[in-house]
Short mmCIF file of C-alpha atoms and ligand atoms in Angstrom, two decimals:
data_model
loop_
_atom_site.label_atom_id
_atom_site.label_comp_id
_atom_site.label_asym_id
_atom_site.label_seq_id
_atom_site.Cartn_x
_atom_site.Cartn_y
_atom_site.Cartn_z
CA MET A 1 -62.52 98.28 -95.19
CA SER A 2 -65.06 97.22 -98.61
CA ARG A 3 -63.69 97.94 -101.81
CA ASN A 4 -66.52 100.09 -102.83
CA VAL A 5 -65.56 102.83 -99.97
CA ARG A 6 -61.79 102.46 -100.82
CA GLN A 7 -63.39 103.74 -104.63
CA TRP A 8 -65.32 106.56 -103.46
CA LEU A 9 -62.88 107.45 -100.93
CA LEU A 10 -60.38 107.77 -104.01
CA THR A 11 -62.52 109.46 -106.18
CA LEU A 12 -63.06 112.22 -103.10
CA MET A 13 -59.79 112.72 -102.72
CA THR A 14 -58.79 113.66 -106.30
CA LEU A 15 -61.22 116.00 -106.68
CA LEU A 16 -60.38 117.37 -103.69
CA LEU A 17 -56.94 117.79 -104.99
CA SER A 18 -58.66 119.31 -108.31
CA ILE A 19 -60.58 121.95 -106.35
CA ALA A 20 -57.18 122.72 -104.44
CA SER A 21 -55.10 122.92 -107.64
CA LEU A 22 -58.34 125.25 -108.95
CA GLY A 23 -58.45 127.25 -106.10
CA CYS A 24 -54.56 127.98 -106.27
CA ALA A 25 -55.04 128.76 -110.05
CA LEU A 26 -58.14 131.26 -109.21
CA VAL A 27 -56.14 133.25 -106.69
CA GLY A 28 -53.13 133.45 -108.72
CA GLY A 29 -55.28 134.84 -111.55
CA TYR A 30 -56.23 137.42 -109.47
CA ILE A 31 -52.93 138.36 -108.29
CA LEU A 32 -51.66 138.33 -112.30
CA HIS A 33 -54.74 140.21 -113.25
CA MET A 34 -55.71 137.22 -115.58
CA PRO A 35 -58.68 138.43 -118.29
CA THR A 36 -62.10 138.01 -116.74
CA PRO A 37 -63.33 135.22 -119.15
CA VAL A 38 -60.74 133.23 -118.14
CA MET A 39 -61.48 133.77 -114.48
CA LEU A 40 -65.43 132.88 -115.05
CA ALA A 41 -64.76 129.80 -116.83
CA GLY A 42 -62.18 129.02 -113.42
CA ARG A 43 -64.94 130.18 -111.07
CA ILE A 44 -67.56 127.79 -112.96
CA LEU A 45 -65.28 124.76 -113.34
CA LEU A 46 -64.52 125.34 -109.26
CA LEU A 47 -68.50 125.17 -108.56
CA ILE A 48 -68.75 121.81 -110.90
CA LEU A 49 -66.00 120.21 -109.27
CA LEU A 50 -67.10 121.17 -105.88
CA ALA A 51 -70.64 120.04 -106.71
CA ALA A 52 -69.25 116.79 -107.25
CA ALA A 53 -67.05 116.82 -104.66
CA GLY A 54 -70.44 116.78 -102.79
CA GLY A 55 -71.97 113.67 -104.55
CA VAL A 56 -68.90 111.52 -104.18
CA LEU A 57 -68.61 112.90 -100.47
CA PHE A 58 -72.32 111.36 -99.86
CA ARG A 59 -71.89 108.25 -101.71
CA LEU A 60 -68.88 107.66 -99.55
CA ILE A 61 -70.92 107.99 -96.42
CA ALA A 62 -73.48 105.70 -97.67
CA ALA A 63 -71.01 103.13 -98.72
CA ILE A 64 -69.34 103.25 -95.22
CA ARG A 65 -72.82 102.70 -93.96
CA GLN A 66 -73.38 99.91 -95.72
CA SER A 67 -69.78 98.30 -94.92
CA CYS A 68 -70.86 98.80 -91.06
CA GLU A 69 -73.96 97.10 -91.70
CA SER A 70 -72.83 94.59 -93.36
CA VAL A 71 -69.87 93.96 -90.67
CA ASP A 72 -72.75 93.95 -87.90
CA ALA A 73 -75.01 91.01 -89.70
CA MET A 74 -71.55 89.00 -89.88
CA LEU A 75 -70.96 89.44 -86.58
CA ALA A 76 -74.41 88.66 -85.43
CA THR A 77 -74.18 85.68 -87.41
CA PHE A 78 -70.75 84.35 -85.63
CA ALA A 79 -72.22 85.11 -82.20
CA ALA A 80 -75.47 83.33 -82.93
CA GLN A 81 -73.59 80.11 -84.31
CA GLU A 82 -71.28 80.48 -81.15
CA ASN A 83 -74.44 80.59 -78.67
CA PRO A 84 -77.64 79.79 -79.87
CA ALA A 85 -79.72 79.78 -76.78
CA SER A 86 -78.42 83.29 -75.83
CA GLY A 87 -79.38 85.99 -78.26
CA ILE A 88 -76.79 88.47 -78.99
CA ASP A 89 -74.20 89.25 -76.21
CA GLU A 90 -72.72 92.82 -76.41
CA ALA A 91 -69.50 91.63 -74.94
CA SER A 92 -68.97 89.03 -77.29
CA LEU A 93 -69.37 91.21 -79.79
CA GLU A 94 -65.75 92.91 -79.08
CA SER A 95 -63.91 89.93 -80.25
CA ASP A 96 -63.85 85.80 -80.14
CA LEU A 97 -60.59 85.81 -78.46
CA VAL A 98 -61.32 88.85 -75.95
CA SER A 99 -64.99 87.60 -75.24
CA SER A 100 -63.74 84.02 -74.89
CA THR A 101 -61.24 84.70 -72.59
CA ILE A 102 -63.13 87.20 -70.60
CA SER A 103 -65.87 84.12 -70.11
CA GLY A 104 -63.36 81.90 -69.03
CA HIS A 105 -62.17 84.12 -66.40
CA LEU A 106 -65.59 84.83 -65.39
CA CYS A 107 -66.37 80.98 -64.95
CA ALA A 108 -63.46 80.82 -62.86
CA ILE A 109 -64.30 83.38 -60.97
CA SER A 110 -68.05 82.17 -60.33
CA GLU A 111 -66.94 79.02 -59.35
CA ARG A 112 -64.25 80.02 -56.97
CA LEU A 113 -67.10 82.01 -55.57
CA ALA A 114 -69.43 79.48 -55.43
CA THR A 115 -66.76 77.32 -53.39
CA LEU A 116 -65.79 80.26 -51.67
CA GLY A 117 -69.60 80.38 -50.41
CA ARG A 118 -70.35 76.91 -49.73
CA GLN A 119 -66.97 76.89 -47.53
CA ARG A 120 -68.13 80.00 -45.81
CA ASP A 121 -71.45 77.72 -44.96
CA GLU A 122 -69.55 74.86 -43.91
CA HIS A 123 -67.66 77.01 -41.55
CA LYS A 124 -70.67 78.59 -40.44
CA LEU A 125 -72.39 75.59 -39.67
CA ALA A 126 -69.38 73.79 -38.01
CA ALA A 127 -68.68 76.46 -35.79
CA ARG A 128 -72.58 76.56 -34.78
CA LEU A 129 -72.57 73.30 -34.22
CA ALA A 130 -69.36 73.55 -32.27
CA GLN A 131 -70.73 76.61 -30.26
CA LYS A 132 -73.82 74.20 -29.59
CA ARG A 133 -71.66 71.33 -28.52
CA SER A 134 -69.62 73.46 -26.15
CA ARG A 135 -72.72 74.95 -24.55
CA HIS A 136 -74.00 71.33 -23.95
CA LEU A 137 -70.52 70.22 -22.52
CA GLU A 138 -70.37 72.99 -20.30
CA ALA A 139 -74.03 72.40 -18.69
CA VAL A 140 -73.36 68.96 -18.10
CA LEU A 141 -70.22 69.90 -16.58
CA PHE A 142 -72.19 72.62 -14.14
CA SER A 143 -75.00 70.55 -13.33
CA PHE A 144 -72.45 66.93 -12.95
CA PRO A 145 -72.84 66.41 -9.03
CA SER A 146 -69.19 65.82 -8.45
CA ALA A 147 -67.15 68.99 -8.17
CA MET A 148 -64.75 69.70 -10.78
CA VAL A 149 -62.20 72.13 -11.45
CA VAL A 150 -60.19 72.76 -14.59
CA THR A 151 -56.62 74.54 -14.55
CA ASP A 152 -54.67 75.41 -17.59
CA ALA A 153 -51.30 76.00 -18.59
CA MET A 154 -50.60 78.68 -16.13
CA ASP A 155 -51.94 76.43 -12.86
CA ARG A 156 -55.18 78.88 -12.93
CA VAL A 157 -58.56 77.66 -12.63
CA ALA A 158 -60.19 78.03 -16.26
CA MET A 159 -63.47 76.39 -15.01
CA MET A 160 -65.04 75.29 -11.98
CA ASN A 161 -68.51 73.77 -11.79
CA GLY A 162 -71.75 74.37 -9.32
CA ALA A 163 -70.80 71.58 -6.94
CA ALA A 164 -67.37 73.14 -6.62
CA SER A 165 -68.24 76.29 -6.02
CA ARG A 166 -70.34 75.17 -3.62
CA LEU A 167 -67.74 72.98 -1.89
CA PHE A 168 -65.21 75.92 -1.93
CA ARG A 169 -67.75 78.13 -1.12
CA ARG A 170 -67.14 80.72 -3.84
CA PRO A 171 -69.20 81.77 -6.79
CA GLU A 172 -69.29 79.73 -10.20
CA PHE A 173 -67.73 80.51 -13.28
CA THR A 174 -67.09 80.10 -16.92
CA ASP A 175 -65.48 82.57 -18.92
CA GLY A 176 -62.00 83.69 -18.43
CA ALA A 177 -59.31 82.09 -15.80
CA LYS A 178 -58.97 83.12 -12.34
CA PRO A 179 -55.90 82.53 -9.71
CA LEU A 180 -55.75 79.15 -7.61
CA GLU A 181 -55.79 81.45 -4.59
CA GLU A 182 -58.83 83.04 -5.38
CA CYS A 183 -60.87 79.90 -5.91
CA ILE A 184 -59.44 77.42 -3.36
CA ALA A 185 -58.20 78.46 0.08
CA GLU A 186 -56.67 74.97 1.20
CA GLU A 187 -53.11 75.57 0.50
CA GLY A 188 -52.51 71.55 0.13
CA LEU A 189 -55.56 71.14 -2.36
CA ARG A 190 -54.25 74.08 -4.46
CA ASP A 191 -50.31 72.16 -4.38
CA LEU A 192 -52.30 68.80 -5.34
CA LEU A 193 -53.93 70.54 -8.63
CA ARG A 194 -50.69 72.35 -9.50
CA SER A 195 -48.80 68.84 -9.53
CA ALA A 196 -51.45 67.12 -11.33
CA ARG A 197 -50.42 69.00 -14.80
CA VAL A 198 -46.91 67.29 -14.38
CA LEU A 199 -48.36 63.33 -13.53
CA PRO A 200 -47.54 61.17 -16.32
CA SER A 201 -50.92 59.61 -15.63
CA SER A 202 -54.11 59.99 -13.69
CA ARG A 203 -54.43 59.47 -10.37
CA GLU A 204 -56.62 59.33 -7.11
CA VAL A 205 -55.81 60.65 -3.59
CA ASP A 206 -57.89 60.88 -0.70
CA TYR A 207 -57.66 64.76 0.92
CA CYS A 208 -59.07 65.96 4.24
CA LEU A 209 -60.46 68.95 3.99
CA GLN A 210 -60.59 70.52 7.67
CA ASP A 211 -62.56 73.55 8.42
CA THR A 212 -63.78 75.33 11.70
CA SER A 213 -67.15 73.64 11.84
CA SER A 214 -66.33 70.30 9.91
CA ARG A 215 -63.93 67.60 8.92
CA ARG A 216 -64.56 66.25 5.45
CA ILE A 217 -62.85 63.58 3.35
CA LEU A 218 -62.47 63.92 -0.30
CA SER A 219 -61.43 61.62 -2.55
CA VAL A 220 -59.67 63.66 -5.67
CA THR A 221 -58.98 62.22 -9.37
CA LEU A 222 -56.33 64.37 -10.93
CA ALA A 223 -55.86 63.88 -14.53
CA PRO A 224 -53.57 66.07 -16.96
CA PHE A 225 -54.56 66.55 -20.46
CA GLY A 226 -53.66 67.94 -23.84
CA LYS A 227 -52.70 67.00 -27.30
CA SER A 228 -50.78 63.79 -27.28
CA GLY A 229 -47.08 64.05 -28.62
CA GLN A 230 -46.89 67.56 -26.85
CA PRO A 231 -44.39 67.75 -24.03
CA THR A 232 -46.39 70.01 -21.56
CA PRO A 233 -50.11 69.47 -20.90
CA ASP A 234 -52.87 71.81 -21.91
CA GLY A 235 -53.96 71.94 -18.19
CA ALA A 236 -55.24 69.23 -15.69
CA LEU A 237 -58.92 68.07 -14.43
CA ALA A 238 -59.83 67.39 -10.76
CA VAL A 239 -62.90 65.76 -9.84
CA LEU A 240 -63.60 65.82 -5.92
CA HIS A 241 -66.28 63.81 -4.27
CA ASP A 242 -67.07 63.55 -0.71
CA VAL A 243 -66.56 60.44 0.84
CA THR A 244 -66.86 60.99 4.46
CA ARG A 245 -69.80 58.90 5.30
CA GLN A 246 -67.94 56.14 3.00
CA ARG A 247 -64.87 55.98 4.85
CA ALA A 248 -66.62 56.45 7.86
CA ALA A 249 -68.65 53.11 7.10
CA ASP A 250 -65.48 51.38 5.97
CA LYS A 251 -64.26 52.26 9.21
CA MET A 252 -66.98 51.11 10.96
CA LYS A 253 -67.26 47.78 9.18
CA THR A 254 -63.61 47.12 9.80
CA GLU A 255 -63.84 47.64 13.64
CA PHE A 256 -67.02 45.71 13.62
CA VAL A 257 -65.01 42.73 12.29
CA ALA A 258 -62.21 43.25 14.57
CA ASN A 259 -64.59 43.71 17.76
CA ALA A 260 -66.15 40.74 16.66
CA SER A 261 -63.56 38.31 16.57
CA HIS A 262 -62.13 39.52 20.00
CA GLU A 263 -65.92 39.34 21.46
CA LEU A 264 -66.36 35.71 19.86
CA ARG A 265 -62.70 34.66 20.69
CA THR A 266 -62.73 35.45 24.74
CA PRO A 267 -65.52 32.92 25.53
CA LEU A 268 -64.68 30.39 22.67
CA GLY A 269 -60.78 30.74 24.31
CA GLY A 270 -62.57 30.03 27.73
CA ILE A 271 -64.21 27.20 26.79
CA LYS A 272 -61.73 25.11 24.94
CA ALA A 273 -59.23 25.64 27.99
CA TYR A 274 -62.14 24.05 30.12
CA LEU A 275 -62.51 21.10 27.89
CA GLU A 276 -58.83 20.67 27.48
CA MET A 277 -58.80 20.34 31.13
CA LEU A 278 -61.49 17.92 31.09
CA THR A 279 -60.45 15.77 28.16
CA ASP A 280 -57.09 15.77 29.27
CA GLY A 281 -58.52 14.19 33.02
CA GLU A 282 -56.71 17.19 35.25
CA VAL A 283 -59.53 17.14 37.14
CA LYS A 284 -60.63 14.29 39.32
CA ASP A 285 -63.26 15.86 41.54
CA THR A 286 -66.82 16.02 40.71
CA GLN A 287 -67.25 19.79 42.34
CA THR A 288 -64.80 20.97 40.00
CA ARG A 289 -65.58 19.49 37.18
CA ASP A 290 -69.11 20.53 37.70
CA ARG A 291 -67.77 24.32 38.32
CA PHE A 292 -65.64 23.88 35.03
CA TYR A 293 -69.21 22.74 33.23
CA ASN A 294 -71.19 25.72 34.92
CA VAL A 295 -68.50 28.61 33.48
CA MET A 296 -68.41 26.64 30.23
CA GLN A 297 -72.17 26.74 30.24
CA GLY A 298 -71.91 30.82 30.87
CA GLU A 299 -69.67 31.20 28.07
CA VAL A 300 -71.61 29.16 25.49
CA ASP A 301 -74.75 31.38 26.78
CA ARG A 302 -72.63 34.38 26.17
CA LEU A 303 -71.52 32.97 22.92
CA SER A 304 -75.33 32.43 21.54
CA GLU A 305 -76.14 36.29 23.09
CA LEU A 306 -73.41 37.54 21.15
CA VAL A 307 -74.34 35.63 17.69
CA GLU A 308 -78.02 36.40 18.03
CA ASN A 309 -77.27 40.19 18.98
CA MET A 310 -75.11 40.22 16.10
CA LEU A 311 -77.74 38.74 13.80
CA ASN A 312 -80.65 40.53 15.22
CA ILE A 313 -79.17 44.28 14.65
CA ALA A 314 -77.52 43.10 11.24
CA ARG A 315 -81.60 42.03 10.44
CA ILE A 316 -83.11 45.43 11.48
CA GLU A 317 -80.14 47.39 9.83
CA ALA A 318 -80.67 45.59 6.45
CA GLY A 319 -84.64 45.71 7.19
CA ILE A 320 -85.31 42.24 6.89
CA VAL A 321 -86.48 41.36 10.64
CA LYS A 322 -90.10 40.70 11.09
CA VAL A 323 -92.33 42.73 13.26
CA SER A 324 -95.93 42.24 14.34
CA LYS A 325 -97.24 45.35 15.89
CA GLU A 326 -100.52 45.62 18.06
CA ASN A 327 -101.87 47.88 20.60
CA VAL A 328 -100.62 47.08 24.15
CA PRO A 329 -100.38 48.58 26.94
CA LEU A 330 -97.27 49.78 27.96
CA THR A 331 -97.36 49.08 31.82
CA ALA A 332 -98.06 45.40 31.30
CA ILE A 333 -95.07 44.94 29.18
CA VAL A 334 -92.70 46.95 31.76
CA GLN A 335 -94.24 44.80 34.74
CA GLU A 336 -93.81 41.58 33.41
CA VAL A 337 -90.08 42.38 32.87
CA VAL A 338 -89.82 43.74 36.55
CA GLU A 339 -91.57 40.98 37.81
CA ALA A 340 -89.08 38.58 36.00
CA VAL A 341 -85.53 40.35 37.12
CA ALA A 342 -87.26 40.74 40.89
CA PRO A 343 -85.47 37.71 42.01
CA GLN A 344 -82.22 38.39 40.52
CA ALA A 345 -82.15 42.00 41.96
CA GLU A 346 -83.29 40.46 45.30
CA ALA A 347 -80.44 38.31 44.95
CA ALA A 348 -77.86 41.03 43.99
CA GLY A 349 -79.44 43.06 47.19
CA ILE A 350 -81.02 46.00 44.92
CA THR A 351 -84.11 47.72 45.94
CA LEU A 352 -86.33 47.26 42.41
CA GLU A 353 -89.23 49.28 42.01
CA CYS A 354 -91.82 49.80 39.60
CA GLU A 355 -94.73 52.70 39.59
CA PRO A 356 -96.83 51.32 37.30
CA LEU A 357 -99.24 53.29 34.34
CA PRO A 358 -103.08 53.11 33.85
CA VAL A 359 -103.68 50.37 31.42
CA PHE A 360 -105.56 52.20 29.02
CA PHE A 361 -102.15 53.99 27.91
CA HIS A 362 -101.28 51.95 24.79
CA ILE A 363 -98.49 52.11 22.31
CA HIS A 364 -98.40 50.67 19.29
CA ALA A 365 -95.16 48.00 19.32
CA ASP A 366 -94.32 44.39 18.71
CA LYS A 367 -94.68 43.26 22.14
CA GLU A 368 -91.71 40.75 22.29
CA MET A 369 -88.92 43.17 20.97
CA MET A 370 -90.43 45.65 23.32
CA ARG A 371 -90.25 43.55 26.03
CA ARG A 372 -86.53 42.48 25.00
CA ALA A 373 -85.39 46.42 25.07
CA VAL A 374 -87.03 47.17 28.24
CA LEU A 375 -85.41 44.04 30.07
CA ASN A 376 -81.96 45.04 28.54
CA LEU A 377 -82.18 48.40 30.21
CA ILE A 378 -83.35 47.05 33.84
CA SER A 379 -80.58 43.94 33.40
CA ASN A 380 -77.94 46.68 32.88
CA ALA A 381 -79.33 48.60 35.56
CA LEU A 382 -79.02 45.90 37.86
CA LYS A 383 -75.52 44.85 36.91
CA TYR A 384 -73.89 48.01 37.20
CA THR A 385 -75.36 48.89 40.49
CA PRO A 386 -73.59 47.56 43.75
CA LYS A 387 -74.84 46.09 46.23
CA GLY A 388 -77.57 48.06 48.61
CA GLY A 389 -78.22 50.49 46.05
CA ARG A 390 -81.89 50.47 43.53
CA VAL A 391 -83.11 50.66 40.36
CA ASP A 392 -86.53 52.62 39.78
CA VAL A 393 -88.81 51.91 36.65
CA ARG A 394 -90.98 55.30 36.34
CA MET A 395 -93.65 55.87 33.42
CA HIS A 396 -95.08 59.12 32.60
CA VAL A 397 -97.38 60.26 30.14
CA ASP A 398 -97.27 63.65 28.03
CA GLU A 399 -100.89 63.98 26.64
CA ALA A 400 -100.24 67.09 24.89
CA ALA A 401 -96.90 65.79 22.82
CA GLY A 402 -98.88 62.19 22.72
CA VAL A 403 -95.71 59.93 24.34
CA VAL A 404 -94.97 58.07 26.92
CA THR A 405 -91.57 57.53 28.35
CA VAL A 406 -90.31 54.63 30.25
CA ASP A 407 -87.39 55.69 32.52
CA VAL A 408 -85.08 52.99 34.12
CA ALA A 409 -82.90 54.82 36.76
CA ASP A 410 -80.01 53.42 39.09
CA SER A 411 -77.99 54.26 41.78
CA GLY A 412 -74.91 52.83 40.28
CA VAL A 413 -71.73 53.26 39.00
CA GLY A 414 -72.35 55.90 36.49
CA ILE A 415 -70.82 56.83 33.27
CA SER A 416 -68.28 58.98 32.64
CA GLU A 417 -68.73 62.49 30.89
CA GLN A 418 -66.71 61.04 27.69
CA ASP A 419 -68.03 57.90 27.64
CA LEU A 420 -71.62 59.04 27.36
CA PRO A 421 -71.62 59.24 23.57
CA GLN A 422 -70.51 55.98 22.71
CA MET A 423 -72.85 54.21 24.73
CA PHE A 424 -74.55 53.09 21.63
CA GLN A 425 -71.84 52.06 19.45
CA LYS A 426 -71.52 48.39 18.58
CA PHE A 427 -69.27 46.56 20.93
CA PHE A 428 -68.64 49.97 23.41
CA ARG A 429 -68.07 48.81 26.75
CA VAL A 430 -66.36 51.25 29.55
CA GLU A 431 -63.60 49.32 30.81
CA SER A 432 -64.07 49.97 34.54
CA THR A 433 -67.08 48.10 34.29
CA ARG A 434 -65.96 44.92 32.49
CA LYS A 435 -65.18 43.20 36.03
CA MET A 436 -68.52 44.06 37.47
CA ALA A 437 -70.37 41.92 34.84
CA LYS A 438 -69.81 40.02 31.64
CA GLY A 439 -71.62 41.26 28.58
CA THR A 440 -71.39 42.00 24.92
CA GLY A 441 -71.42 45.58 24.18
CA LEU A 442 -74.34 45.05 21.78
CA GLY A 443 -77.15 45.34 24.42
CA LEU A 444 -77.86 49.15 24.20
CA VAL A 445 -77.11 49.13 20.67
CA LEU A 446 -80.11 46.65 20.00
CA VAL A 447 -82.34 48.67 22.21
CA LYS A 448 -81.71 51.60 20.25
CA GLU A 449 -82.42 49.56 16.91
CA VAL A 450 -85.84 48.38 18.10
CA VAL A 451 -86.85 51.68 19.68
CA GLU A 452 -85.79 54.28 17.04
CA ASN A 453 -85.68 52.00 13.61
CA LEU A 454 -88.34 49.86 14.51
CA HIS A 455 -90.58 51.70 16.41
CA GLY A 456 -90.15 55.58 15.45
CA GLY A 457 -89.14 56.19 19.23
CA ARG A 458 -86.43 57.92 21.07
CA ILE A 459 -83.99 56.39 23.70
CA ALA A 460 -81.78 58.98 25.70
CA VAL A 461 -79.31 58.36 28.64
CA GLN A 462 -78.17 60.61 31.30
CA SER A 463 -75.53 59.77 33.96
CA THR A 464 -73.52 61.22 36.64
CA LEU A 465 -70.47 59.08 37.14
CA GLY A 466 -70.47 57.47 40.95
CA LYS A 467 -74.26 58.55 41.47
CA GLY A 468 -75.81 56.16 38.96
CA SER A 469 -77.88 56.71 35.67
CA THR A 470 -81.35 57.03 33.91
CA PHE A 471 -81.90 55.52 30.38
CA SER A 472 -85.42 56.52 28.82
CA ILE A 473 -87.16 55.44 26.21
CA THR A 474 -89.83 57.44 24.61
CA LEU A 475 -92.75 56.30 22.51
CA SER A 476 -95.89 57.43 20.62
CA LEU A 477 -98.82 56.93 22.43
CA VAL A 478 -102.13 54.85 21.28
CA GLN A 479 -104.59 56.05 23.47
CA CYS A 480 -107.53 53.46 24.32
CA LYS A 481 -109.64 54.53 26.98
CA GLN A 482 -111.35 51.07 27.25
CA PRO A 483 -109.53 49.28 30.25
CA VAL A 484 -108.09 46.17 28.27
CA GLY A 485 -109.58 42.91 29.67
P1 ADP B 501 -73.33 45.02 27.93
O1 ADP B 501 -74.14 45.34 29.06
O2 ADP B 501 -73.66 43.39 27.53
O3 ADP B 501 -71.63 44.88 27.65
P2 ADP B 501 -74.52 46.98 26.65
O4 ADP B 501 -74.68 47.80 24.98
O5 ADP B 501 -76.04 46.65 27.23
O6 ADP B 501 -73.44 45.69 26.60
O7 ADP B 501 -73.72 47.99 27.60
C1 ADP B 501 -72.44 48.86 26.82
C2 ADP B 501 -71.76 49.26 28.00
O8 ADP B 501 -72.50 50.20 28.51
C3 ADP B 501 -71.97 48.54 29.33
O9 ADP B 501 -70.36 47.57 29.00
C4 ADP B 501 -71.32 49.48 30.56
O10 ADP B 501 -70.06 49.35 30.54
C5 ADP B 501 -72.48 50.41 30.01
N1 ADP B 501 -73.86 50.64 30.85
C6 ADP B 501 -74.75 50.23 30.52
N2 ADP B 501 -75.74 50.22 31.29
C7 ADP B 501 -75.03 50.86 32.48
C8 ADP B 501 -75.54 51.20 33.37
N3 ADP B 501 -77.21 51.59 33.76
N4 ADP B 501 -74.78 51.99 34.29
C9 ADP B 501 -73.42 51.82 33.91
N5 ADP B 501 -72.91 51.86 32.92
C10 ADP B 501 -73.41 51.19 31.73
#
């Protein structure tokens, strides 16, 4: 409080006290019936005192206002010195200490808010990225060609991709978890998946999936997953591949090697035995020696035929065989073969007949290969038909379908129903016919490759055991109305 204000306040108090005492004196004068002049003088004095008090009060108010203005000016000067850039801050006028504490708190709070905002933005971005990544991963898993099943810690199916749902004929799903029984019908496979979670590391097993219509072999890779150091895994992943064809091809390869070595060993063994007898000088007479040479010659021929057939089949299968096709009359090829084997048929006491076809029916074929295929069928018919039987070679045209068929029908031993489906398998020979003729079990395979693979035709067989067989080759026709030559 300024000195000026204090002086005016003191004066006002003194005046008010004087007025109060004079007022009391006047009241006492009335009561004691003081003389009128005294009372009048008292009243005049009271009026003077009241006027003086009014003047002092006015000065006091003026002094107070002046004092306030000087305080304002001082505070404004301080504020301007503290923060020259910002003008007058109302909050900081309260006091320096309070304003600096509050502004300190406000700064800390705003910094904290900014940090929280930044963190929230970062979290939002990370969540969006994680969501995008998970959607991407999900899409990859779902479009993955191999069947995939993910199980959780309670052995429920947590995810099953498109390939898996097609394999198990169940709808695919991403959300939630379903009991194994609901997703996989095969109990054995369910047990495999349950066992996967407790495996020490990933494992691959073959599983045979058998249903009413098919039998498939699945290669199942099982892998437990979870955070490292965790005693129990979070779940397991199973990746399933259909390896039926692969396994069948592996089996065929193994069988081929076994059969080929067996077929090669037999003639080689014969040749070796005869050679030993000849070199040991055991055979004295020329007649026996000639017979041995003939047998050895036959075995060598069989060996070379076997090797040649194997090579030809392998070349055709690998697609590296050289084929030179031309338009040729089918009847010419067939008649050429029939004429070539006629002496053989005659020697075996078999009637061989051929119904020729008009020469203008042409096929587009490799003449030599087709000749070998027809020769193989007619040779087989002669080989597996006993003396007195007959072999008929017929050709017929289906102009509407644009095809020509060659039938080689014999009245021979025939083929049983259970052997029929295996006729075109490598090294297959009907056990009961082994003694009738020597063979390789590759002739029909080669015919099938030549007809179907190289010429886009078809080969079929019909047979009744004990009554005979008919092998038919059907090929596309190239009609040439002009007689050849
Ligand atoms: P290969 O005659 O050299 O043994 P193929 O592949 O030509 O080999 O024939 C396979 C088997 O099919 C023969 O061993 C034989 O048992 C049987 N086969 C073929 N043709 C006839 C036929 N016309 N009649 C009866 N069986 C046949």
